[in-house]
CSV table of C-alpha atoms in Angstrom, one decimal:
chain,number,residue,atom,x,y,z
A,1,UNK,CA,-23.6,-72.4,18.8
A,2,UNK,CA,-26.4,-69.8,16.9
A,3,UNK,CA,-28.4,-71.6,14.3
A,4,UNK,CA,-28.8,-71.1,10.3
A,5,UNK,CA,-31.2,-68.4,10.1
A,6,UNK,CA,-29.7,-65.7,13.0
A,7,UNK,CA,-26.0,-65.7,11.5
A,8,UNK,CA,-27.9,-65.3,8.4
A,9,UNK,CA,-29.3,-61.7,10.2
A,10,UNK,CA,-26.3,-60.8,11.5
A,11,UNK,CA,-25.0,-60.9,8.0
A,12,UNK,CA,-27.4,-58.6,6.0
A,13,UNK,CA,-27.1,-56.8,8.9
A,14,UNK,CA,-23.4,-56.2,8.9
A,15,UNK,CA,-23.7,-55.2,5.5
A,16,UNK,CA,-26.6,-52.3,5.5
A,17,UNK,CA,-24.3,-50.7,7.9
A,18,UNK,CA,-21.2,-51.7,5.5
A,19,UNK,CA,-23.5,-50.1,3.0
A,20,UNK,CA,-23.4,-47.0,4.6
A,21,UNK,CA,-20.4,-46.6,6.0
A,22,UNK,CA,-18.6,-46.9,2.8
A,23,UNK,CA,-21.8,-43.8,1.3
A,24,UNK,CA,-20.5,-42.0,3.7
A,25,UNK,CA,-16.2,-42.0,2.8
A,26,UNK,CA,-17.8,-41.3,-0.5
A,27,UNK,CA,-18.9,-38.2,0.5
A,28,UNK,CA,-16.5,-36.7,2.7
A,29,UNK,CA,-13.7,-38.4,0.0
A,30,UNK,CA,-15.4,-36.1,-2.1
A,31,UNK,CA,-16.8,-32.6,0.2
A,32,UNK,CA,-13.2,-32.8,1.3
A,33,UNK,CA,-11.8,-31.9,-2.4
A,34,UNK,CA,-13.7,-28.7,-2.5
A,35,UNK,CA,-12.4,-28.1,1.3
A,36,UNK,CA,-9.4,-28.8,0.3
A,37,UNK,CA,-9.0,-26.3,-2.6
A,38,UNK,CA,-10.7,-23.6,-0.7
A,39,UNK,CA,-8.4,-24.1,2.0
A,40,UNK,CA,-6.0,-23.6,-0.7
A,41,UNK,CA,-7.2,-20.8,-2.1
A,42,UNK,CA,-7.5,-19.1,0.8
A,43,UNK,CA,-3.4,-18.9,2.0
A,44,UNK,CA,-1.6,-16.6,-0.1
A,45,UNK,CA,-4.3,-13.4,1.4
A,46,UNK,CA,-3.5,-14.8,4.7
A,47,UNK,CA,-0.1,-15.0,4.1
A,48,UNK,CA,0.3,-11.6,2.5
A,49,UNK,CA,-1.8,-9.8,4.9
A,50,UNK,CA,0.1,-10.9,7.8
A,51,UNK,CA,3.3,-9.9,6.6
A,52,UNK,CA,1.6,-6.6,5.6
A,53,UNK,CA,0.2,-6.3,9.2
A,54,UNK,CA,4.0,-7.6,9.8
A,55,UNK,CA,5.6,-5.0,8.1
A,56,UNK,CA,2.7,-1.8,9.0
A,57,UNK,CA,3.2,-3.1,13.1
A,58,UNK,CA,7.4,-3.7,12.9
A,59,UNK,CA,7.9,0.0,11.6
A,60,UNK,CA,4.5,1.6,14.4
A,61,UNK,CA,6.2,0.6,17.0
A,62,UNK,CA,4.7,-2.6,18.3
A,63,UNK,CA,4.5,-1.2,22.2
A,64,UNK,CA,2.7,2.2,20.9
A,65,UNK,CA,-0.1,0.1,19.4
A,66,UNK,CA,-2.7,-1.1,21.8
A,67,UNK,CA,-3.6,-3.5,20.5
A,68,UNK,CA,-0.6,-4.9,19.9
A,69,UNK,CA,0.8,-4.2,22.5
A,70,UNK,CA,0.9,-6.7,25.4
A,71,UNK,CA,-1.7,-6.9,28.4
A,72,UNK,CA,-1.1,-6.9,32.1
A,73,UNK,CA,-5.0,-9.0,32.6
A,74,UNK,CA,-5.1,-12.7,32.2
A,75,UNK,CA,-8.5,-12.4,30.9
A,76,UNK,CA,-8.1,-14.8,27.7
A,77,UNK,CA,-11.0,-15.1,24.5
A,78,UNK,CA,-11.1,-19.0,23.4
A,79,UNK,CA,-12.6,-19.6,19.6
A,80,UNK,CA,-13.5,-23.2,19.8
A,81,UNK,CA,-13.3,-24.6,16.2
A,82,UNK,CA,-15.4,-28.4,15.5
A,83,UNK,CA,-17.4,-30.0,14.1
A,84,UNK,CA,-21.0,-30.3,13.4
A,85,UNK,CA,-21.5,-33.8,13.5
A,86,UNK,CA,-19.5,-36.4,14.9
A,87,UNK,CA,-18.3,-40.0,13.0
A,88,UNK,CA,-14.9,-38.3,12.1
A,89,UNK,CA,-13.6,-40.7,14.2
A,90,UNK,CA,-11.2,-39.5,17.1
A,91,UNK,CA,-11.8,-36.0,15.6
A,92,UNK,CA,-13.8,-33.8,17.8
A,93,UNK,CA,-12.0,-35.6,21.2
A,94,UNK,CA,-9.0,-34.6,20.1
A,95,UNK,CA,-9.9,-31.2,19.7
A,96,UNK,CA,-11.9,-30.5,22.4
A,97,UNK,CA,-8.8,-32.4,24.7
A,98,UNK,CA,-6.7,-29.8,23.7
A,99,UNK,CA,-8.6,-26.6,24.4
A,100,UNK,CA,-10.2,-28.1,28.2
A,101,UNK,CA,-6.1,-29.0,28.6
A,102,UNK,CA,-5.1,-25.1,27.1
A,103,UNK,CA,-7.5,-23.9,29.0
A,104,UNK,CA,-6.4,-24.7,32.1
A,105,UNK,CA,-3.7,-22.3,32.2
A,106,UNK,CA,-5.2,-19.1,32.6
A,107,UNK,CA,-7.5,-18.4,35.7
A,108,UNK,CA,-10.5,-16.4,33.6
A,109,UNK,CA,-11.6,-17.7,30.8
A,110,UNK,CA,-14.4,-17.2,27.7
A,111,UNK,CA,-15.3,-19.1,25.0
A,112,UNK,CA,-16.9,-19.6,21.3
A,113,UNK,CA,-17.7,-22.5,19.6
A,114,UNK,CA,-18.5,-22.7,16.3
A,115,UNK,CA,-20.3,-26.2,15.2
A,116,UNK,CA,-22.3,-27.9,17.8
A,117,UNK,CA,-20.0,-31.2,18.7
A,118,UNK,CA,-17.7,-28.4,20.6
A,119,UNK,CA,-20.8,-26.1,22.2
A,120,UNK,CA,-22.7,-29.6,23.5
A,121,UNK,CA,-19.8,-31.0,25.0
A,122,UNK,CA,-18.9,-27.3,26.9
A,123,UNK,CA,-22.8,-26.4,28.0
A,124,UNK,CA,-23.4,-29.8,29.1
A,125,UNK,CA,-20.3,-28.9,31.6
A,126,UNK,CA,-22.1,-26.1,32.9
A,127,UNK,CA,-19.2,-23.3,30.7
A,128,UNK,CA,-20.6,-20.7,29.9
A,129,UNK,CA,-19.9,-19.5,27.0
A,130,UNK,CA,-19.6,-16.0,25.2
A,131,UNK,CA,-21.7,-17.4,22.5
A,132,UNK,CA,-21.5,-19.8,19.6
A,133,UNK,CA,-22.2,-20.7,15.8
A,134,UNK,CA,-23.3,-24.0,14.9
A,135,UNK,CA,-24.5,-25.0,10.8
A,136,UNK,CA,-21.6,-24.4,9.0
A,137,UNK,CA,-18.6,-26.7,10.4
A,138,UNK,CA,-18.2,-28.8,6.8
A,139,UNK,CA,-18.7,-25.5,4.4
A,140,UNK,CA,-17.8,-22.8,6.4
A,141,UNK,CA,-18.2,-19.2,4.4
A,142,UNK,CA,-16.6,-15.8,4.2
A,143,UNK,CA,-19.4,-13.8,5.6
A,144,UNK,CA,-19.5,-16.3,9.0
A,145,UNK,CA,-15.7,-16.0,9.9
A,146,UNK,CA,-16.2,-12.5,9.4
A,147,UNK,CA,-18.9,-12.0,12.0
A,148,UNK,CA,-17.4,-14.6,14.6
A,149,UNK,CA,-13.6,-12.3,14.2
A,150,UNK,CA,-15.9,-8.6,14.6
A,151,UNK,CA,-17.4,-10.0,17.8
A,152,UNK,CA,-14.2,-11.1,18.8
A,153,UNK,CA,-11.4,-7.8,17.8
A,154,UNK,CA,-14.5,-6.3,19.6
A,155,UNK,CA,-14.3,-8.1,22.5
A,156,UNK,CA,-11.0,-7.9,22.4
A,157,UNK,CA,-10.7,-3.9,21.2
A,158,UNK,CA,-13.0,-3.1,24.5
A,159,UNK,CA,-11.0,-4.5,27.1
A,160,UNK,CA,-12.7,-7.0,27.6
A,161,UNK,CA,-10.7,-9.9,26.4
A,162,UNK,CA,-6.6,-9.6,27.7
A,163,UNK,CA,-5.6,-12.4,24.9
A,164,UNK,CA,-6.9,-14.3,22.1
A,165,UNK,CA,-6.1,-17.7,20.8
A,166,UNK,CA,-7.9,-20.1,18.3
A,167,UNK,CA,-8.1,-24.0,18.4
A,168,UNK,CA,-8.9,-25.7,15.5
A,169,UNK,CA,-7.5,-29.0,13.8
A,170,UNK,CA,-4.6,-27.4,11.2
A,171,UNK,CA,-4.9,-30.1,8.2
A,172,UNK,CA,-1.5,-32.0,7.2
A,173,UNK,CA,-3.2,-34.4,5.1
A,174,UNK,CA,-6.2,-37.0,4.7
A,175,UNK,CA,-5.2,-39.2,7.4
A,176,UNK,CA,-3.3,-36.5,9.3
A,177,UNK,CA,-5.0,-33.8,11.2
A,178,UNK,CA,-3.2,-32.1,13.9
A,179,UNK,CA,-5.5,-30.1,17.1
A,180,UNK,CA,-4.3,-26.6,17.5
A,181,UNK,CA,-3.8,-24.0,19.5
A,182,UNK,CA,-2.9,-20.2,18.0
A,183,UNK,CA,-2.3,-17.2,19.7
A,184,UNK,CA,-4.3,-14.6,17.5
A,185,UNK,CA,-4.4,-11.4,19.5
A,186,UNK,CA,-1.8,-9.0,21.7
A,187,UNK,CA,-0.1,-10.2,18.1
A,188,UNK,CA,3.6,-12.0,18.9
A,189,UNK,CA,5.6,-10.0,16.1
A,190,UNK,CA,9.0,-11.7,15.1
A,191,UNK,CA,11.3,-9.1,14.5
A,192,UNK,CA,9.8,-6.1,16.4
A,193,UNK,CA,12.0,-6.6,18.9
A,194,UNK,CA,15.8,-6.9,16.6
A,195,UNK,CA,14.8,-4.4,14.7
A,196,UNK,CA,13.6,-1.5,17.6
A,197,UNK,CA,17.4,-2.5,19.2
A,198,UNK,CA,19.4,-2.0,15.7
A,199,UNK,CA,17.8,0.0,13.8
A,200,UNK,CA,20.2,1.6,10.9
A,201,UNK,CA,20.2,5.1,9.1
A,202,UNK,CA,16.3,4.6,7.3
A,203,UNK,CA,15.1,5.5,11.8
A,204,UNK,CA,16.0,9.0,10.5
A,205,UNK,CA,14.3,9.3,7.6
A,206,UNK,CA,11.1,7.3,9.3
A,207,UNK,CA,11.0,9.5,12.0
A,208,UNK,CA,8.6,12.0,10.3
A,209,UNK,CA,6.3,9.2,10.1
A,210,UNK,CA,6.9,8.8,14.5
A,211,UNK,CA,6.2,12.2,15.8
A,212,UNK,CA,3.4,11.7,15.9
A,213,UNK,CA,3.7,8.2,18.5
A,214,UNK,CA,6.6,8.2,19.9
A,215,UNK,CA,7.3,11.3,21.7
A,216,UNK,CA,7.4,9.8,25.0
A,217,UNK,CA,10.1,7.4,24.0
A,218,UNK,CA,11.8,10.1,22.3
A,219,UNK,CA,15.2,9.8,24.3
A,220,UNK,CA,14.8,5.9,23.4
A,221,UNK,CA,15.8,6.8,19.5
A,222,UNK,CA,17.9,9.1,20.4
A,223,UNK,CA,20.0,7.6,21.5
A,224,UNK,CA,20.2,3.7,19.7
A,225,UNK,CA,20.3,6.3,16.1
A,226,UNK,CA,23.4,7.9,17.3
A,227,UNK,CA,24.8,4.6,18.5
A,228,UNK,CA,23.6,2.7,15.5
A,229,UNK,CA,25.4,5.7,12.8
A,230,UNK,CA,29.0,5.0,15.5
A,231,UNK,CA,28.4,0.7,14.3
A,232,UNK,CA,27.7,2.5,10.5
A,233,UNK,CA,31.4,4.5,10.0
A,234,UNK,CA,32.6,1.4,11.5
A,235,UNK,CA,31.9,-0.7,8.4
A,236,UNK,CA,32.8,1.8,6.6
A,237,UNK,CA,36.0,1.7,7.3
A,238,UNK,CA,36.3,-2.8,8.7
A,239,UNK,CA,34.3,-3.7,5.1
A,240,UNK,CA,34.9,-3.5,1.5
A,241,UNK,CA,32.3,-0.4,-0.1
A,242,UNK,CA,31.3,-3.6,-1.6
A,243,UNK,CA,29.8,-5.8,0.6
A,244,UNK,CA,28.9,-2.9,2.2
A,245,UNK,CA,26.4,-1.9,-0.9
A,246,UNK,CA,25.0,-5.3,-0.6
A,247,UNK,CA,24.1,-4.6,3.1
A,248,UNK,CA,22.3,-1.0,1.9
A,249,UNK,CA,20.3,-3.3,-0.6
A,250,UNK,CA,18.7,-5.7,2.4
A,251,UNK,CA,17.8,-3.6,4.4
A,252,UNK,CA,15.9,-1.0,2.5
A,253,UNK,CA,12.8,-2.0,1.8
A,254,UNK,CA,13.0,-4.1,5.3
A,255,UNK,CA,12.6,-0.5,6.5
A,256,UNK,CA,11.7,2.2,5.2
A,257,UNK,CA,8.4,1.9,4.1
A,258,UNK,CA,5.6,4.6,3.7
A,259,UNK,CA,2.6,4.4,5.2
A,260,UNK,CA,-0.6,5.6,4.7
A,261,UNK,CA,-2.5,7.3,5.6
A,262,UNK,CA,-0.8,6.9,9.7
A,263,UNK,CA,0.4,3.2,10.8
A,264,UNK,CA,-1.7,4.0,13.4
A,265,UNK,CA,-4.8,4.4,10.9
A,266,UNK,CA,-4.1,1.4,8.7
A,267,UNK,CA,-3.8,-0.9,11.6
A,268,UNK,CA,-7.1,0.3,13.1
A,269,UNK,CA,-7.9,-1.3,9.1
A,270,UNK,CA,-5.9,-3.8,9.2
A,271,UNK,CA,-6.5,-5.7,12.2
A,272,UNK,CA,-10.2,-6.8,12.1
A,273,UNK,CA,-9.3,-7.7,8.7
A,274,UNK,CA,-6.5,-9.7,9.8
A,275,UNK,CA,-9.1,-11.3,12.8
A,276,UNK,CA,-11.1,-12.2,10.2
A,277,UNK,CA,-9.0,-13.8,7.1
A,278,UNK,CA,-7.7,-16.1,10.6
A,279,UNK,CA,-10.8,-17.1,11.3
A,280,UNK,CA,-11.7,-18.0,7.9
A,281,UNK,CA,-8.7,-20.1,7.9
A,282,UNK,CA,-9.5,-21.8,10.4
A,283,UNK,CA,-12.0,-22.7,9.7
A,284,UNK,CA,-11.6,-24.1,6.2
A,285,UNK,CA,-9.0,-25.8,8.3
A,286,UNK,CA,-10.8,-27.5,10.4
A,287,UNK,CA,-13.7,-27.7,7.6
A,288,UNK,CA,-10.5,-30.5,5.8
A,289,UNK,CA,-9.3,-32.0,9.0
A,290,UNK,CA,-13.3,-33.1,9.7
A,291,UNK,CA,-14.1,-35.0,6.1
A,292,UNK,CA,-10.5,-35.8,6.0
A,293,UNK,CA,-11.0,-37.5,9.6
A,294,UNK,CA,-14.5,-38.7,9.1
A,295,UNK,CA,-13.4,-40.0,5.4
A,296,UNK,CA,-10.3,-42.6,7.3
A,297,UNK,CA,-13.2,-43.3,10.2
A,298,UNK,CA,-15.5,-44.2,7.3
A,299,UNK,CA,-13.2,-46.0,5.4
A,300,UNK,CA,-12.5,-48.3,8.6
A,301,UNK,CA,-15.2,-49.1,9.5
A,302,UNK,CA,-16.1,-50.7,5.7
A,303,UNK,CA,-12.9,-52.5,6.3
A,304,UNK,CA,-14.1,-53.1,9.9
A,305,UNK,CA,-17.4,-54.8,8.0
A,306,UNK,CA,-15.9,-56.6,5.8
A,307,UNK,CA,-14.2,-57.8,8.0
A,308,UNK,CA,-17.8,-59.0,10.7
A,309,UNK,CA,-18.8,-60.4,7.0
A,310,UNK,CA,-16.7,-62.5,5.9
A,311,UNK,CA,-15.8,-64.2,9.7
A,312,UNK,CA,-19.7,-64.6,10.0
A,313,UNK,CA,-19.3,-66.0,6.6
A,314,UNK,CA,-17.5,-69.6,7.8
A,315,UNK,CA,-19.5,-69.5,11.0
A,316,UNK,CA,-22.8,-70.1,8.4
A,317,UNK,CA,-21.3,-72.3,6.7
A,318,UNK,CA,-20.0,-74.1,8.8
A,319,UNK,CA,-23.3,-74.4,10.3
A,320,UNK,CA,-25.1,-75.3,7.7
A,321,UNK,CA,-22.6,-78.3,6.6
A,322,UNK,CA,-23.0,-79.7,10.4
A,323,UNK,CA,-26.5,-80.0,9.8
A,324,UNK,CA,-26.5,-81.4,5.9
A,325,UNK,CA,-24.5,-83.9,7.7
A,326,UNK,CA,-26.7,-84.5,10.4
A,327,UNK,CA,-29.7,-85.0,8.4
A,328,UNK,CA,-27.1,-87.3,6.3
A,329,UNK,CA,-26.8,-89.6,9.5
A,330,UNK,CA,-30.2,-89.6,10.8
A,331,UNK,CA,-31.2,-90.9,6.6
A,332,UNK,CA,-28.5,-93.7,7.2
A,333,UNK,CA,-29.7,-94.7,11.0
A,334,UNK,CA,-32.8,-94.6,9.1
A,335,UNK,CA,-32.5,-96.7,6.4
A,336,UNK,CA,-30.1,-99.0,8.9
A,337,UNK,CA,-33.3,-99.7,11.4
A,338,UNK,CA,-35.7,-100.4,9.0
A,339,UNK,CA,-33.5,-103.4,7.4
B,1,UNK,CA,12.5,-1.1,-23.0
B,2,UNK,CA,9.7,-1.2,-20.4
B,3,UNK,CA,9.7,-2.7,-16.5
B,4,UNK,CA,7.2,-3.9,-15.6
B,5,UNK,CA,5.3,-4.6,-12.4
B,6,UNK,CA,4.1,-7.3,-11.0
B,7,UNK,CA,0.2,-7.1,-9.4
B,8,UNK,CA,-1.7,-9.7,-7.6
B,9,UNK,CA,-5.0,-9.7,-6.4
B,10,UNK,CA,-5.8,-12.0,-3.3
B,11,UNK,CA,-8.8,-12.1,-1.8
B,12,UNK,CA,-9.7,-14.6,0.9
B,13,UNK,CA,-11.8,-16.7,-1.8
B,14,UNK,CA,-9.0,-16.8,-4.1
B,15,UNK,CA,-6.2,-15.0,-6.4
B,16,UNK,CA,-8.7,-12.9,-8.4
B,17,UNK,CA,-5.6,-12.0,-10.9
B,18,UNK,CA,-1.9,-12.3,-11.2
B,19,UNK,CA,-0.4,-10.5,-14.3
B,20,UNK,CA,2.3,-7.6,-15.4
B,21,UNK,CA,1.7,-4.2,-15.1
B,22,UNK,CA,3.1,-1.3,-15.8
B,23,UNK,CA,1.2,1.2,-14.0
B,24,UNK,CA,-1.3,1.2,-11.2
B,25,UNK,CA,-3.8,4.0,-10.0
B,26,UNK,CA,-5.6,2.8,-6.9
B,27,UNK,CA,-8.2,4.9,-5.0
B,28,UNK,CA,-6.2,5.3,-1.3
B,29,UNK,CA,-8.6,6.4,1.9
B,30,UNK,CA,-6.9,9.5,1.2
B,31,UNK,CA,-7.0,9.9,-2.5
B,32,UNK,CA,-5.9,9.1,-5.6
B,33,UNK,CA,-2.1,6.8,-5.6
B,34,UNK,CA,-0.4,5.9,-9.2
B,35,UNK,CA,2.8,3.7,-8.5
B,36,UNK,CA,5.3,3.2,-10.9
B,37,UNK,CA,8.3,0.8,-11.5
B,38,UNK,CA,10.3,0.9,-8.7
B,39,UNK,CA,8.3,2.9,-6.4
B,40,UNK,CA,9.6,2.7,-2.7
B,41,UNK,CA,7.9,0.8,-0.1
B,42,UNK,CA,4.5,2.3,1.0
B,43,UNK,CA,1.1,0.0,2.2
B,44,UNK,CA,-2.1,2.1,1.7
B,45,UNK,CA,-5.4,1.7,2.4
B,46,UNK,CA,-8.3,1.4,-0.5
B,47,UNK,CA,-11.3,3.1,-0.6
B,48,UNK,CA,-14.3,1.3,-2.6
B,49,UNK,CA,-12.9,1.8,-5.7
B,50,UNK,CA,-12.1,0.8,-9.1
B,51,UNK,CA,-8.3,-0.1,-9.0
B,52,UNK,CA,-7.1,0.5,-12.8
B,53,UNK,CA,-3.6,-0.8,-14.1
B,54,UNK,CA,-2.0,-0.3,-17.4
B,55,UNK,CA,-0.4,-3.5,-19.3
B,56,UNK,CA,1.2,-1.9,-22.5
B,57,UNK,CA,-2.0,-0.5,-24.2
B,58,UNK,CA,-4.5,-2.1,-23.1
B,59,UNK,CA,-6.4,-0.6,-19.6
B,60,UNK,CA,-7.8,-2.7,-17.2
B,61,UNK,CA,-10.5,-1.9,-14.4
B,62,UNK,CA,-10.7,-4.4,-11.3
B,63,UNK,CA,-13.4,-4.1,-8.5
B,64,UNK,CA,-12.2,-3.4,-4.9
B,65,UNK,CA,-13.7,-3.4,-2.2
B,66,UNK,CA,-11.2,-1.6,0.1
B,67,UNK,CA,-8.8,-3.2,1.2
B,68,UNK,CA,-5.4,-2.6,1.1
B,69,UNK,CA,-2.0,-2.3,-1.6
B,70,UNK,CA,0.9,-3.1,-0.4
B,71,UNK,CA,4.3,-1.7,-2.4
B,72,UNK,CA,7.8,-3.8,-2.1
B,73,UNK,CA,10.0,-4.6,-4.6
B,74,UNK,CA,7.9,-4.0,-7.9
B,75,UNK,CA,5.3,-6.6,-6.3
B,76,UNK,CA,2.3,-5.4,-6.0
B,77,UNK,CA,0.2,-7.0,-3.4
B,78,UNK,CA,-3.9,-5.8,-3.3
B,79,UNK,CA,-5.2,-7.7,-0.3
B,80,UNK,CA,-9.5,-7.5,0.1
B,81,UNK,CA,-12.5,-9.4,0.8
B,82,UNK,CA,-13.4,-9.4,-1.9
B,83,UNK,CA,-12.5,-7.8,-5.4
B,84,UNK,CA,-14.6,-8.6,-9.2
B,85,UNK,CA,-12.1,-7.8,-12.8
B,86,UNK,CA,-14.6,-6.5,-15.3
B,87,UNK,CA,-15.2,-9.5,-16.7
B,88,UNK,CA,-16.9,-11.0,-13.5
B,89,UNK,CA,-19.1,-7.8,-13.0
B,90,UNK,CA,-22.7,-9.5,-12.5
B,91,UNK,CA,-24.5,-6.3,-14.3
B,92,UNK,CA,-27.7,-7.2,-13.2
B,93,UNK,CA,-26.0,-8.2,-9.9
B,94,UNK,CA,-24.8,-4.7,-9.0
B,95,UNK,CA,-28.5,-3.1,-10.4
B,96,UNK,CA,-30.4,-4.7,-7.9
B,97,UNK,CA,-28.0,-4.2,-4.7
B,98,UNK,CA,-28.6,-1.6,-5.6
B,99,UNK,CA,-32.1,-0.9,-6.3
B,100,UNK,CA,-32.0,-2.3,-2.7
B,101,UNK,CA,-30.1,-0.2,-1.0
B,102,UNK,CA,-31.1,2.5,-2.2
B,103,UNK,CA,-34.7,1.8,-1.3
B,104,UNK,CA,-33.3,0.8,2.7
B,105,UNK,CA,-31.4,4.0,2.8
B,106,UNK,CA,-35.1,5.6,1.7
B,107,UNK,CA,-36.5,4.9,4.8
B,108,UNK,CA,-33.6,4.2,7.2
B,109,UNK,CA,-36.0,3.1,10.3
B,110,UNK,CA,-34.3,0.6,11.9
B,111,UNK,CA,-31.5,-0.4,10.4
B,112,UNK,CA,-27.9,-0.3,10.0
B,113,UNK,CA,-27.0,3.1,7.9
B,114,UNK,CA,-23.9,2.4,7.3
B,115,UNK,CA,-23.9,-1.3,6.1
B,116,UNK,CA,-26.4,0.0,3.5
B,117,UNK,CA,-24.4,2.9,2.2
B,118,UNK,CA,-20.8,0.4,1.7
B,119,UNK,CA,-23.3,-2.3,0.2
B,120,UNK,CA,-24.6,0.5,-3.0
B,121,UNK,CA,-21.2,1.8,-3.0
B,122,UNK,CA,-19.9,-1.3,-3.6
B,123,UNK,CA,-22.7,-1.5,-5.8
B,124,UNK,CA,-22.5,2.0,-7.6
B,125,UNK,CA,-18.2,0.4,-8.6
B,126,UNK,CA,-19.6,-2.7,-9.7
B,127,UNK,CA,-21.7,-0.6,-12.0
B,128,UNK,CA,-19.2,2.3,-12.9
B,129,UNK,CA,-16.9,-0.3,-14.1
B,130,UNK,CA,-19.6,-2.3,-16.1
B,131,UNK,CA,-20.9,1.0,-17.7
B,132,UNK,CA,-16.9,1.9,-18.8
B,133,UNK,CA,-16.0,-1.3,-20.2
B,134,UNK,CA,-19.2,-1.5,-22.6
B,135,UNK,CA,-18.4,1.7,-23.9
B,136,UNK,CA,-14.4,0.6,-24.0
B,137,UNK,CA,-16.2,-2.0,-26.6
B,138,UNK,CA,-18.3,-0.2,-28.2
B,139,UNK,CA,-15.3,2.1,-29.5
């Protein structure tokens, strides 16, 4: 059994550690609130930008724009958003596991890493990084996102890479974060294929906008438009006027869009902005997740320290008590020996 | 009876404003556009220029750096990397930025000319709006 002084020393050191973890928990909690607000503030922008991009892309037809087309090549660029510091539980290892398992799918991979932890991990394992950004994982700025976004966009636009993925940690709650892989480019747009297959009358009005781009594809548009006309006439006969009107009203805002200067030009301007916004959102989400993970990890470390302290205190008291008992019995024994 | 539209100006950092308006005038990359009630769905790329909107008798200006405007169902959304309302403009900062950009353009040795030009354009826009607001208050 260890003596009382050793136990006292251990209690003291555990208490010191507890103080530190508690302070870190509180710091993380305070920063988390700010990070959460920032992440929430950028959501409307990103959502709206994506929506706009989708409607513009739908109207220029995603097969026309070189940046939206699926490419045959298999060279993939990954942006891995990790933390600068540890002590955040399984945050970094979860993220890196997700990234590594997804990267196995492509034979040729390039990586841009943010955050010291991720950078060090891949460096130690001998991966060649395209670039890395460190020092701002807890408080990402929009200008950082702009630089990263531009670099990624450039790499994709020049054809150096055929697909772009972002690996980040999505923030659900301070206790719950999930690493995710998101394909950013080429953009997967839902609804484009459907619209292209079943054009309504609005395509006629829009045709002027497509004339430059769709000259080689003209037969497709021509035939499908006539088919749609035939269909429209059929529905006119079978359905009463009221429901037809509402149907037309539902479709109108989706189908007629004036895009100026031209869909291609707007897409060329929109895509870099979209890239920036996606990167910014990933950085903010990851920052919030990192702080949330750290807060939770430090919270449980503080509780653990408390458990250890109470166990040690119990032990210490036992040792102290038995020492006192022994002393008394020695004194009593001594007195009896004198008589 | 006036029919109003909803104007949202969004940046990555925050929602700059969210108001009911009668009319919006913006400068697109290829000319000015005015939006009134029941405008057809539209997406335009914006220039670095003040965006004006009228609600009732008031007219306001917002500094918008590039970005896009989408109009749909009488909802106007402006998406821009940065945007400020007239009250938020920091005149001193804008003036400093202008001086800095001008100096860079003066001796253009190894600097990014395009970037300096854009910075100058933004600074000029902010100063113009600030000037406009000040004159509006004086009268």
